[in-house]
PDB file of C-alpha atoms in Angstrom:
ATOM      1  CA  MET A 428    -250.660  67.484 -44.355  1.00 64.00           C
ATOM      2  CA  ASP A 429    -249.168  68.000 -40.875  1.00 84.00           C
ATOM      3  CA  CYS A 430    -246.607  70.796 -40.444  1.00 88.00           C
ATOM      4  CA  ILE A 431    -243.426  70.764 -38.384  1.00 89.00           C
ATOM      5  CA  VAL A 432    -243.754  72.752 -35.162  1.00 92.00           C
ATOM      6  CA  GLU A 433    -241.049  73.890 -32.819  1.00 92.00           C
ATOM      7  CA  ASP A 434    -239.847  71.037 -30.495  1.00 91.00           C
ATOM      8  CA  SER A 435    -240.989  68.439 -33.068  1.00 86.00           C
ATOM      9  CA  VAL A 436    -238.872  65.364 -33.476  1.00 89.00           C
ATOM     10  CA  VAL A 437    -237.873  64.951 -37.140  1.00 87.00           C
ATOM     11  CA  LEU A 438    -235.772  62.449 -39.008  1.00 85.00           C
ATOM     12  CA  LEU A 439    -232.794  63.827 -41.004  1.00 86.00           C
ATOM     13  CA  CYS A 440    -231.510  61.723 -43.895  1.00 83.00           C
ATOM     14  CA  LYS A 441    -228.353  62.259 -45.909  1.00 80.00           C
ATOM     15  CA  THR A 442    -226.871  59.585 -48.190  1.00 75.00           C
ATOM     16  CA  GLY A 443    -228.389  56.721 -46.220  1.00 76.00           C
ATOM     17  CA  ILE A 444    -227.446  58.139 -42.792  1.00 83.00           C
ATOM     18  CA  TYR A 445    -230.425  58.895 -40.461  1.00 86.00           C
ATOM     19  CA  LYS A 446    -230.595  60.932 -37.311  1.00 88.00           C
ATOM     20  CA  ALA A 447    -233.613  61.887 -35.114  1.00 90.00           C
ATOM     21  CA  VAL A 448    -233.442  65.503 -33.766  1.00 89.00           C
ATOM     22  CA  VAL A 449    -235.620  67.889 -31.945  1.00 91.00           C
ATOM     23  CA  LEU A 450    -236.068  71.171 -33.928  1.00 89.00           C
ATOM     24  CA  GLN A 451    -235.781  74.337 -31.934  1.00 91.00           C
ATOM     25  CA  ARG A 452    -235.532  77.932 -33.319  1.00 90.00           C
ATOM     26  CA  LYS A 453    -232.126  79.654 -33.146  1.00 90.00           C
ATOM     27  CA  ARG A 454    -230.384  76.348 -32.390  1.00 91.00           C
ATOM     28  CA  ILE A 455    -227.520  75.054 -34.576  1.00 91.00           C
ATOM     29  CA  LEU A 456    -227.659  71.419 -35.588  1.00 90.00           C
ATOM     30  CA  SER A 457    -224.778  69.276 -36.783  1.00 89.00           C
ATOM     31  CA  PHE A 458    -225.338  66.289 -38.939  1.00 87.00           C
ATOM     32  CA  ASP A 459    -222.900  64.291 -41.088  1.00 83.00           C
ATOM     33  CA  ARG A 460    -220.337  67.112 -41.467  1.00 83.00           C
ATOM     34  CA  LEU A 461    -223.094  69.754 -41.935  1.00 85.00           C
ATOM     35  CA  THR A 462    -223.882  72.557 -39.558  1.00 89.00           C
ATOM     36  CA  PHE A 463    -227.132  74.466 -40.083  1.00 90.00           C
ATOM     37  CA  HIS A 464    -229.969  76.450 -38.559  1.00 90.00           C
ATOM     38  CA  PRO A 465    -233.219  74.462 -38.752  1.00 90.00           C
ATOM     39  CA  ASP A 466    -235.605  77.546 -38.503  1.00 91.00           C
ATOM     40  CA  ALA A 467    -236.666  77.265 -42.169  1.00 89.00           C
ATOM     41  CA  ALA A 468    -238.158  73.795 -41.601  1.00 90.00           C
ATOM     42  CA  ILE A 469    -240.479  74.959 -38.789  1.00 91.00           C
ATOM     43  CA  GLY A 470    -243.996  75.487 -40.266  1.00 91.00           C
ATOM     44  CA  GLN A 471    -243.231  73.397 -43.366  1.00 88.00           C
ATOM     45  CA  PRO A 472    -244.901  70.018 -44.124  1.00 87.00           C
ATOM     46  CA  TYR A 473    -243.191  66.908 -42.986  1.00 84.00           C
ATOM     47  CA  GLY A 474    -241.247  65.249 -45.842  1.00 83.00           C
ATOM     48  CA  THR A 475    -240.030  68.568 -47.340  1.00 84.00           C
ATOM     49  CA  LYS A 476    -236.583  68.307 -48.819  1.00 84.00           C
ATOM     50  CA  TYR A 477    -233.793  70.865 -48.141  1.00 84.00           C
ATOM     51  CA  GLN A 478    -230.239  71.664 -49.130  1.00 83.00           C
ATOM     52  CA  VAL A 479    -227.806  73.274 -46.713  1.00 83.00           C
ATOM     53  CA  ILE A 480    -226.186  76.349 -48.140  1.00 81.00           C
ATOM     54  CA  ASN A 481    -224.127  78.662 -45.918  1.00 82.00           C
ATOM     55  CA  GLU A 482    -225.521  76.945 -42.766  1.00 85.00           C
ATOM     56  CA  GLN A 483    -229.047  77.719 -43.842  1.00 85.00           C
ATOM     57  CA  LEU A 484    -231.807  75.315 -45.088  1.00 86.00           C
ATOM     58  CA  VAL A 485    -232.877  76.045 -48.590  1.00 84.00           C
ATOM     59  CA  HIS A 486    -236.115  74.380 -49.791  1.00 81.00           C
ATOM     60  CA  LEU A 487    -235.676  72.195 -52.826  1.00 75.00           C
ATOM     61  CA  ASP A 488    -238.560  72.746 -55.225  1.00 65.00           C
ATOM     62  CA  TYR A 489    -237.412  69.835 -57.327  1.00 50.00           C
ATOM     63  CA  VAL A 490    -235.502  66.636 -57.013  1.00 48.00           C
ATOM     64  CA  PRO A 491    -232.203  67.079 -58.784  1.00 48.00           C
ATOM     65  CA  GLU A 492    -231.296  64.766 -61.620  1.00 49.00           C
ATOM     66  CA  PRO A 493    -228.395  62.443 -60.960  1.00 51.00           C
ATOM     67  CA  LEU A 494    -225.078  64.063 -61.817  1.00 47.00           C
ATOM     68  CA  LEU A 495    -224.206  61.288 -64.183  1.00 49.00           C
ATOM     69  CA  SER A 496    -226.251  58.438 -65.509  1.00 49.00           C
ATOM     70  CA  LEU A 497    -224.166  55.323 -65.984  1.00 48.00           C
ATOM     71  CA  SER A 498    -225.679  52.454 -67.826  1.00 49.00           C
ATOM     72  CA  ASP A 499    -224.709  48.834 -66.949  1.00 45.00           C
ATOM     73  CA  SER A 500    -223.230  48.370 -70.437  1.00 45.00           C
ATOM     74  CA  GLN A 501    -220.678  51.129 -70.074  1.00 49.00           C
ATOM     75  CA  GLY A 502    -217.254  50.098 -68.857  1.00 47.00           C
ATOM     76  CA  MET A 503    -217.728  46.401 -69.116  1.00 54.00           C
ATOM     77  CA  ASP A 504    -214.575  46.076 -71.142  1.00 61.00           C
ATOM     78  CA  LYS A 505    -212.442  48.200 -68.834  1.00 69.00           C
ATOM     79  CA  ASP A 506    -210.473  47.430 -65.716  1.00 74.00           C
ATOM     80  CA  ASN A 507    -208.666  49.686 -63.264  1.00 74.00           C
ATOM     81  CA  LYS A 508    -205.228  48.048 -63.272  1.00 73.00           C
ATOM     82  CA  GLU A 509    -203.659  50.881 -65.270  1.00 75.00           C
ATOM     83  CA  ILE A 510    -204.967  53.626 -62.882  1.00 78.00           C
ATOM     84  CA  LEU A 511    -202.401  54.890 -60.555  1.00 72.00           C
ATOM     85  CA  ASP A 512    -203.908  56.384 -57.425  1.00 73.00           C
ATOM     86  CA  ASP A 513    -201.130  58.725 -56.388  1.00 74.00           C
ATOM     87  CA  GLY A 514    -203.259  61.884 -55.985  1.00 73.00           C
ATOM     88  CA  THR A 515    -202.093  63.501 -59.206  1.00 79.00           C
ATOM     89  CA  ALA A 516    -205.225  62.669 -61.210  1.00 82.00           C
ATOM     90  CA  GLN A 517    -207.261  65.393 -59.501  1.00 85.00           C
ATOM     91  CA  LYS A 518    -206.760  68.961 -60.915  1.00 87.00           C
ATOM     92  CA  LEU A 519    -208.653  70.634 -58.006  1.00 87.00           C
ATOM     93  CA  SER A 520    -206.752  71.135 -54.716  1.00 87.00           C
ATOM     94  CA  HIS A 521    -208.323  70.906 -51.244  1.00 86.00           C
ATOM     95  CA  LYS A 522    -208.220  74.641 -51.084  1.00 91.00           C
ATOM     96  CA  ASP A 523    -210.187  75.031 -54.401  1.00 90.00           C
ATOM     97  CA  ILE A 524    -212.860  72.667 -53.043  1.00 86.00           C
ATOM     98  CA  HIS A 525    -212.987  74.476 -49.722  1.00 86.00           C
ATOM     99  CA  ASP A 526    -213.259  77.835 -51.509  1.00 90.00           C
ATOM    100  CA  MET A 527    -216.237  76.518 -53.514  1.00 86.00           C
ATOM    101  CA  LYS A 528    -217.962  75.423 -50.319  1.00 85.00           C
ATOM    102  CA  ASN A 529    -217.323  78.836 -48.772  1.00 87.00           C
ATOM    103  CA  GLN A 530    -218.847  80.513 -51.884  1.00 87.00           C
ATOM    104  CA  GLY A 531    -222.053  78.646 -51.225  1.00 83.00           C
ATOM    105  CA  LEU A 532    -221.987  76.479 -54.276  1.00 80.00           C
ATOM    106  CA  SER A 533    -224.307  73.524 -54.141  1.00 79.00           C
ATOM    107  CA  GLY A 534    -223.000  70.015 -53.422  1.00 79.00           C
ATOM    108  CA  GLN A 535    -224.048  68.864 -56.862  1.00 79.00           C
ATOM    109  CA  THR A 536    -221.979  71.708 -58.452  1.00 82.00           C
ATOM    110  CA  ILE A 537    -218.921  70.928 -56.459  1.00 84.00           C
ATOM    111  CA  LEU A 538    -219.249  67.233 -57.093  1.00 83.00           C
ATOM    112  CA  HIS A 539    -219.546  67.868 -60.814  1.00 83.00           C
ATOM    113  CA  SER A 540    -216.377  70.010 -60.656  1.00 86.00           C
ATOM    114  CA  VAL A 541    -214.492  67.256 -58.791  1.00 86.00           C
ATOM    115  CA  VAL A 542    -215.559  64.629 -61.271  1.00 85.00           C
ATOM    116  CA  GLN A 543    -214.598  66.922 -64.271  1.00 87.00           C
ATOM    117  CA  GLY A 544    -211.267  67.680 -62.531  1.00 87.00           C
ATOM    118  CA  SER A 545    -210.381  63.980 -62.364  1.00 86.00           C
ATOM    119  CA  SER A 546    -208.141  62.938 -65.269  1.00 83.00           C
ATOM    120  CA  SER A 547    -208.703  59.240 -64.499  1.00 83.00           C
ATOM    121  CA  PHE A 548    -212.515  59.230 -64.051  1.00 82.00           C
ATOM    122  CA  LYS A 549    -213.281  58.267 -67.608  1.00 81.00           C
ATOM    123  CA  GLU A 550    -210.766  55.445 -67.590  1.00 82.00           C
ATOM    124  CA  ARG A 551    -212.509  53.734 -64.575  1.00 82.00           C
ATOM    125  CA  THR A 552    -214.985  50.923 -64.768  1.00 83.00           C
ATOM    126  CA  THR A 553    -218.664  51.777 -64.254  1.00 80.00           C
ATOM    127  CA  PHE A 554    -218.618  50.244 -60.750  1.00 80.00           C
ATOM    128  CA  SER A 555    -215.508  52.338 -59.947  1.00 82.00           C
ATOM    129  CA  GLN A 556    -217.093  55.501 -61.298  1.00 82.00           C
ATOM    130  CA  GLU A 557    -220.216  55.005 -59.111  1.00 81.00           C
ATOM    131  CA  LYS A 558    -218.003  54.264 -56.089  1.00 82.00           C
ATOM    132  CA  TYR A 559    -215.952  57.389 -56.821  1.00 80.00           C
ATOM    133  CA  ILE A 560    -219.019  59.582 -57.013  1.00 80.00           C
ATOM    134  CA  LYS A 561    -220.508  58.188 -53.697  1.00 80.00           C
ATOM    135  CA  LYS A 562    -217.167  58.717 -51.952  1.00 81.00           C
ATOM    136  CA  LYS A 563    -216.747  62.280 -53.230  1.00 78.00           C
ATOM    137  CA  ALA A 564    -220.374  63.176 -52.402  1.00 75.00           C
ATOM    138  CA  LYS A 565    -219.553  62.537 -48.682  1.00 70.00           C
ATOM    139  CA  MET A 566    -216.861  65.313 -48.727  1.00 63.00           C
TER     140      MET A 566
END
């Protein structure tokens, strides 16, 4: 399998957003609210998956399981008309979430904490839960 060499053009992908970039050592890249050093990718096979932690690429040895699995049958008898979106349903503050990011916690861990901190999440329809998770994953 071909390996990435310095000055290679690679395709970055995050939650359906794509960007072609030239990889150079000791250069900082920015992509969809992430800033990182791409040095760890140089010399690795194309198609390798990474996670950004503390502005560094960390090789993913596995594909993480989805945070939540929602079956189509769940939430069919619910609606969201009783949910009041006034910002009080989330127990975590912006500062709490920012602190978790600064501690280097993974995006999955932070997303899980945000979902667990929402008092209205379980009351939502399945579609609304999926939409909530996608929206919060882009934080």
